[in-house]
Amino acid sequence: DSGVTQTPKHLITATGQRVTLRCSPRSGDLSVYWYQQSLDQGLQFLIQYYNGEERAKGNILERFSAQQFPDLHSELNLSSLELGDSALYFCASSVSPKNTEAFFGQGTRLTVV
Amino acid sequence: ELKVEQNPLFLSMQEGKNYTIYCNYSTTSDRLYWYRQDPGKSLESLFVLLSNGAVKQEGRLMASLDTKARLSTLHITAAVHDLSATYFCAVHVTNTGNQFYFGTGTSLTVIP
């Protein structure tokens, strides 16, 4: 157990809908990262937050947004869902935003039907 | 855009054999990570390499980083079945912001 908690574990929803994925980082970690893993795109970095502020942005679609709250948990919001958004979404956390080891949660498997 | 290529994509090897997985990347970075992923599971951090020439070993796995060649290797010594998994390298680029790029992954199967 990495100490990073993601909920829900599985999510099935219809196209056009909106979902929110939640992540609680390890105790003491200030940085949170979101990744998308799909068969065709591989593992892609979406976005990073550090202590409530956005620190880096990867290949995140405009339909997606994220935030990190004062208690350091983070949410990834996915809207106007398309079939191609079906993937495993991982959250990871680390102590600092730069060079430290990141610990991954178990992921949320999103299926868009 | 930065490219991170792993070679091979699939690897089937017998127990007891040695092999190396290669990770090539296309931009300047001195921070590279190796992860392991079991089917349907999360990613487990294996190694954090933070400088040119860094070498780290854990059990039958050894990782190295050559930033000049933009190459990292993950060497497997005397493979055992428990090492069967998918291995990812990830490059951390900090000179143009703060970006993380994962390789394609190498699916390793160790045959008893």
mmCIF file of C-alpha atoms in Angstrom:
data_model
loop_
_atom_site.group_PDB
_atom_site.id
_atom_site.type_symbol
_atom_site.label_atom_id
_atom_site.label_comp_id
_atom_site.label_asym_id
_atom_site.label_seq_id
_atom_site.Cartn_x
_atom_site.Cartn_y
_atom_site.Cartn_z
ATOM 1 C CA ASP A 1 0.000 0.000 0.000
ATOM 2 C CA SER A 2 1.562 3.246 -1.183
ATOM 3 C CA GLY A 3 -0.498 5.444 1.126
ATOM 4 C CA VAL A 4 -2.121 7.247 -1.789
ATOM 5 C CA THR A 5 -5.871 6.738 -1.836
ATOM 6 C CA GLN A 6 -8.013 7.087 -4.925
ATOM 7 C CA THR A 7 -11.765 6.874 -5.120
ATOM 8 C CA PRO A 8 -13.741 5.443 -6.721
ATOM 9 C CA LYS A 9 -11.885 2.368 -7.966
ATOM 10 C CA HIS A 10 -14.249 1.839 -10.857
ATOM 11 C CA LEU A 11 -16.570 4.211 -12.648
ATOM 12 C CA ILE A 12 -18.891 3.527 -15.539
ATOM 13 C CA THR A 13 -20.659 6.437 -17.121
ATOM 14 C CA ALA A 14 -22.237 7.519 -20.384
ATOM 15 C CA THR A 15 -20.846 9.795 -23.055
ATOM 16 C CA GLY A 16 -21.445 13.467 -22.409
ATOM 17 C CA GLN A 17 -21.448 13.061 -18.668
ATOM 18 C CA ARG A 18 -19.152 14.573 -16.054
ATOM 19 C CA VAL A 19 -17.255 12.734 -13.332
ATOM 20 C CA THR A 20 -14.961 13.628 -10.475
ATOM 21 C CA LEU A 21 -12.057 11.487 -9.384
ATOM 22 C CA ARG A 22 -10.612 11.987 -5.952
ATOM 23 C CA CYS A 23 -7.120 11.518 -4.595
ATOM 24 C CA SER A 24 -5.731 11.722 -1.074
ATOM 25 C CA PRO A 25 -1.945 11.946 -1.048
ATOM 26 C CA ARG A 26 0.359 10.232 1.408
ATOM 27 C CA SER A 27 0.621 11.917 4.734
ATOM 28 C CA GLY A 28 3.194 14.685 4.472
ATOM 29 C CA ASP A 29 3.252 14.825 0.688
ATOM 30 C CA LEU A 30 2.504 18.244 -0.745
ATOM 31 C CA SER A 31 2.659 17.441 -4.436
ATOM 32 C CA VAL A 32 0.008 15.580 -6.381
ATOM 33 C CA TYR A 33 0.212 14.343 -9.946
ATOM 34 C CA TRP A 34 -2.480 12.983 -12.248
ATOM 35 C CA TYR A 35 -1.811 10.495 -15.029
ATOM 36 C CA GLN A 36 -3.927 8.779 -17.646
ATOM 37 C CA GLN A 37 -3.111 5.275 -18.807
ATOM 38 C CA SER A 38 -4.781 3.909 -21.905
ATOM 39 C CA LEU A 39 -3.908 1.184 -24.367
ATOM 40 C CA ASP A 40 -3.389 3.480 -27.319
ATOM 41 C CA GLN A 41 -1.734 6.445 -25.595
ATOM 42 C CA GLY A 42 0.251 4.711 -22.906
ATOM 43 C CA LEU A 43 0.912 6.492 -19.632
ATOM 44 C CA GLN A 44 0.487 10.239 -19.968
ATOM 45 C CA PHE A 45 1.142 12.973 -17.465
ATOM 46 C CA LEU A 46 -1.836 15.267 -17.087
ATOM 47 C CA ILE A 47 -1.171 17.815 -14.375
ATOM 48 C CA GLN A 48 0.694 18.469 -11.144
ATOM 49 C CA TYR A 49 -0.172 20.484 -8.060
ATOM 50 C CA TYR A 50 2.013 21.532 -5.203
ATOM 51 C CA ASN A 51 0.534 22.836 -1.979
ATOM 52 C CA GLY A 52 -2.623 23.939 -3.716
ATOM 53 C CA GLU A 53 -1.079 25.530 -6.770
ATOM 54 C CA GLU A 54 -0.709 24.178 -10.273
ATOM 55 C CA ARG A 55 2.965 23.469 -10.991
ATOM 56 C CA ALA A 56 2.992 21.685 -14.320
ATOM 57 C CA LYS A 57 0.665 20.815 -17.107
ATOM 58 C CA GLY A 58 0.968 17.926 -19.495
ATOM 59 C CA ASN A 59 -1.397 16.584 -22.118
ATOM 60 C CA ILE A 60 -4.558 17.534 -20.312
ATOM 61 C CA LEU A 61 -7.611 18.224 -22.420
ATOM 62 C CA GLU A 62 -9.591 21.411 -21.949
ATOM 63 C CA ARG A 63 -12.556 19.264 -20.926
ATOM 64 C CA PHE A 64 -10.525 18.125 -17.944
ATOM 65 C CA SER A 65 -9.653 20.184 -14.914
ATOM 66 C CA ALA A 66 -8.137 19.572 -11.540
ATOM 67 C CA GLN A 67 -7.544 21.252 -8.247
ATOM 68 C CA GLN A 68 -5.826 20.657 -4.961
ATOM 69 C CA PHE A 69 -7.629 21.685 -1.810
ATOM 70 C CA PRO A 70 -6.228 23.151 1.425
ATOM 71 C CA ASP A 71 -6.253 19.715 3.026
ATOM 72 C CA LEU A 72 -4.062 18.635 0.056
ATOM 73 C CA HIS A 73 -6.491 16.183 -1.466
ATOM 74 C CA SER A 74 -7.002 16.615 -5.160
ATOM 75 C CA GLU A 75 -9.850 16.138 -7.587
ATOM 76 C CA LEU A 76 -9.747 15.557 -11.313
ATOM 77 C CA ASN A 77 -12.881 16.626 -13.123
ATOM 78 C CA LEU A 78 -13.648 15.116 -16.504
ATOM 79 C CA SER A 79 -16.523 16.578 -18.475
ATOM 80 C CA SER A 80 -18.293 15.997 -21.790
ATOM 81 C CA LEU A 81 -16.928 12.498 -21.643
ATOM 82 C CA GLU A 82 -16.120 10.642 -24.827
ATOM 83 C CA LEU A 83 -15.540 6.953 -25.446
ATOM 84 C CA GLY A 84 -11.851 7.674 -25.846
ATOM 85 C CA ASP A 85 -11.624 8.961 -22.289
ATOM 86 C CA SER A 86 -11.976 5.416 -21.028
ATOM 87 C CA ALA A 87 -8.736 4.727 -19.217
ATOM 88 C CA LEU A 88 -7.069 4.117 -15.903
ATOM 89 C CA TYR A 89 -6.447 7.375 -14.090
ATOM 90 C CA PHE A 90 -3.664 7.402 -11.552
ATOM 91 C CA CYS A 91 -2.852 9.867 -8.882
ATOM 92 C CA ALA A 92 0.623 10.038 -7.412
ATOM 93 C CA SER A 93 2.105 12.100 -4.626
ATOM 94 C CA SER A 94 5.531 13.192 -3.511
ATOM 95 C CA VAL A 95 7.024 15.343 -0.823
ATOM 96 C CA SER A 96 8.285 18.027 -3.152
ATOM 97 C CA PRO A 97 7.538 18.922 -6.756
ATOM 98 C CA LYS A 98 10.905 18.190 -8.240
ATOM 99 C CA ASN A 99 13.146 15.269 -7.723
ATOM 100 C CA THR A 100 11.658 13.010 -5.141
ATOM 101 C CA GLU A 101 10.131 9.641 -5.594
ATOM 102 C CA ALA A 102 6.433 9.660 -6.439
ATOM 103 C CA PHE A 103 4.074 7.078 -4.977
ATOM 104 C CA PHE A 104 1.105 5.976 -7.026
ATOM 105 C CA GLY A 105 -2.423 5.219 -5.949
ATOM 106 C CA GLN A 106 -4.328 2.174 -7.151
ATOM 107 C CA GLY A 107 -6.033 4.108 -9.882
ATOM 108 C CA THR A 108 -9.597 4.742 -10.963
ATOM 109 C CA ARG A 109 -10.749 2.757 -13.942
ATOM 110 C CA LEU A 110 -13.119 4.887 -15.970
ATOM 111 C CA THR A 111 -15.308 3.285 -18.589
ATOM 112 C CA VAL A 112 -17.335 5.548 -20.831
ATOM 113 C CA VAL A 113 -20.160 3.784 -22.656
ATOM 114 C CA GLU B 1 7.673 17.008 -27.960
ATOM 115 C CA LEU B 2 9.962 14.776 -25.941
ATOM 116 C CA LYS B 3 10.007 11.126 -26.886
ATOM 117 C CA VAL B 4 10.818 8.328 -24.497
ATOM 118 C CA GLU B 5 11.424 5.020 -26.173
ATOM 119 C CA GLN B 6 11.846 1.726 -24.442
ATOM 120 C CA ASN B 7 13.365 -1.304 -26.032
ATOM 121 C CA PRO B 8 12.207 -4.005 -26.211
ATOM 122 C CA LEU B 9 8.459 -3.619 -25.859
ATOM 123 C CA PHE B 10 8.018 -7.278 -25.057
ATOM 124 C CA LEU B 11 10.567 -9.569 -23.491
ATOM 125 C CA SER B 12 10.251 -13.235 -22.768
ATOM 126 C CA MET B 13 13.151 -14.792 -20.964
ATOM 127 C CA GLN B 14 13.974 -17.928 -19.070
ATOM 128 C CA GLU B 15 14.673 -17.985 -15.402
ATOM 129 C CA GLY B 16 18.308 -17.549 -14.588
ATOM 130 C CA LYS B 17 19.114 -15.474 -17.645
ATOM 131 C CA ASN B 18 20.317 -11.887 -17.790
ATOM 132 C CA TYR B 19 18.873 -9.109 -19.900
ATOM 133 C CA THR B 20 18.833 -5.337 -20.257
ATOM 134 C CA ILE B 21 15.952 -2.994 -20.963
ATOM 135 C CA TYR B 22 16.850 0.275 -22.624
ATOM 136 C CA CYS B 23 15.240 3.679 -22.236
ATOM 137 C CA ASN B 24 16.199 6.408 -24.705
ATOM 138 C CA TYR B 25 14.899 9.924 -24.474
ATOM 139 C CA SER B 26 15.151 12.884 -26.778
ATOM 140 C CA THR B 27 15.850 15.908 -24.585
ATOM 141 C CA THR B 28 18.083 17.050 -21.774
ATOM 142 C CA SER B 29 17.197 15.636 -18.414
ATOM 143 C CA ASP B 30 19.112 14.455 -15.412
ATOM 144 C CA ARG B 31 16.221 12.887 -13.607
ATOM 145 C CA LEU B 32 14.899 9.507 -14.521
ATOM 146 C CA TYR B 33 12.659 7.040 -12.747
ATOM 147 C CA TRP B 34 11.917 3.370 -13.181
ATOM 148 C CA TYR B 35 8.572 1.866 -12.216
ATOM 149 C CA ARG B 36 7.095 -1.597 -12.148
ATOM 150 C CA GLN B 37 3.445 -2.339 -12.896
ATOM 151 C CA ASP B 38 1.756 -5.687 -12.344
ATOM 152 C CA PRO B 39 -1.374 -6.427 -14.413
ATOM 153 C CA GLY B 40 -4.300 -4.365 -13.224
ATOM 154 C CA LYS B 41 -2.218 -2.824 -10.486
ATOM 155 C CA SER B 42 -0.650 0.510 -9.742
ATOM 156 C CA LEU B 43 2.892 1.610 -10.426
ATOM 157 C CA GLU B 44 5.583 0.806 -7.920
ATOM 158 C CA SER B 45 8.653 2.998 -7.761
ATOM 159 C CA LEU B 46 11.852 1.040 -8.322
ATOM 160 C CA PHE B 47 14.635 3.544 -8.834
ATOM 161 C CA VAL B 48 15.192 7.288 -8.811
ATOM 162 C CA LEU B 49 18.254 8.364 -10.803
ATOM 163 C CA LEU B 50 19.191 11.990 -10.312
ATOM 164 C CA SER B 51 22.554 12.512 -11.957
ATOM 165 C CA ASN B 52 24.768 11.433 -14.800
ATOM 166 C CA GLY B 53 26.456 8.152 -14.017
ATOM 167 C CA ALA B 54 24.001 7.244 -11.287
ATOM 168 C CA VAL B 55 23.745 3.527 -10.680
ATOM 169 C CA LYS B 56 21.336 1.910 -8.277
ATOM 170 C CA GLN B 57 20.766 -1.726 -7.460
ATOM 171 C CA GLU B 58 18.018 -3.548 -5.679
ATOM 172 C CA GLY B 59 18.068 -7.314 -5.653
ATOM 173 C CA ARG B 60 18.281 -8.629 -9.198
ATOM 174 C CA LEU B 61 17.635 -5.240 -10.771
ATOM 175 C CA MET B 62 20.184 -2.567 -11.493
ATOM 176 C CA ALA B 63 19.474 0.793 -13.126
ATOM 177 C CA SER B 64 21.888 3.288 -14.589
ATOM 178 C CA LEU B 65 21.699 6.701 -16.182
ATOM 179 C CA ASP B 66 23.883 8.268 -18.861
ATOM 180 C CA THR B 67 22.559 11.776 -19.392
ATOM 181 C CA LYS B 68 25.033 12.529 -22.170
ATOM 182 C CA ALA B 69 23.793 9.600 -24.207
ATOM 183 C CA ARG B 70 20.225 10.243 -23.005
ATOM 184 C CA LEU B 71 20.023 6.616 -22.064
ATOM 185 C CA SER B 72 19.002 4.655 -19.022
ATOM 186 C CA THR B 73 19.227 0.917 -18.629
ATOM 187 C CA LEU B 74 17.515 -1.559 -16.369
ATOM 188 C CA HIS B 75 19.559 -4.708 -16.073
ATOM 189 C CA ILE B 76 18.042 -7.944 -14.878
ATOM 190 C CA THR B 77 20.361 -10.529 -13.392
ATOM 191 C CA ALA B 78 19.401 -14.183 -13.064
ATOM 192 C CA ALA B 79 15.732 -13.531 -13.707
ATOM 193 C CA VAL B 80 13.070 -15.186 -11.588
ATOM 194 C CA HIS B 81 9.363 -15.578 -12.291
ATOM 195 C CA ASP B 82 8.431 -12.931 -9.724
ATOM 196 C CA LEU B 83 10.022 -10.281 -11.910
ATOM 197 C CA SER B 84 7.337 -10.751 -14.563
ATOM 198 C CA ALA B 85 5.662 -7.350 -14.917
ATOM 199 C CA THR B 86 5.672 -4.263 -17.104
ATOM 200 C CA TYR B 87 8.533 -1.865 -16.497
ATOM 201 C CA PHE B 88 8.318 1.831 -17.295
ATOM 202 C CA CYS B 89 10.962 4.485 -17.387
ATOM 203 C CA ALA B 90 9.919 8.094 -16.878
ATOM 204 C CA VAL B 91 11.877 11.213 -17.699
ATOM 205 C CA HIS B 92 11.488 14.308 -15.593
ATOM 206 C CA VAL B 93 12.232 17.507 -17.480
ATOM 207 C CA THR B 94 12.705 20.569 -15.316
ATOM 208 C CA ASN B 95 14.462 23.023 -17.596
ATOM 209 C CA THR B 96 11.265 23.908 -19.447
ATOM 210 C CA GLY B 97 8.816 23.844 -16.628
ATOM 211 C CA ASN B 98 8.153 20.612 -14.844
ATOM 212 C CA GLN B 99 7.083 17.787 -17.132
ATOM 213 C CA PHE B 100 7.034 14.033 -16.799
ATOM 214 C CA TYR B 101 7.169 11.689 -19.763
ATOM 215 C CA PHE B 102 6.742 7.929 -19.546
ATOM 216 C CA GLY B 103 8.190 5.363 -21.873
ATOM 217 C CA THR B 104 6.061 2.850 -23.724
ATOM 218 C CA GLY B 105 6.748 0.180 -21.166
ATOM 219 C CA THR B 106 8.474 -3.192 -21.467
ATOM 220 C CA SER B 107 6.344 -6.216 -20.747
ATOM 221 C CA LEU B 108 8.596 -8.827 -19.194
ATOM 222 C CA THR B 109 7.644 -12.471 -18.890
ATOM 223 C CA VAL B 110 10.017 -14.781 -17.085
ATOM 224 C CA ILE B 111 9.452 -18.399 -17.964
ATOM 225 C CA PRO B 112 10.198 -21.003 -15.298
#
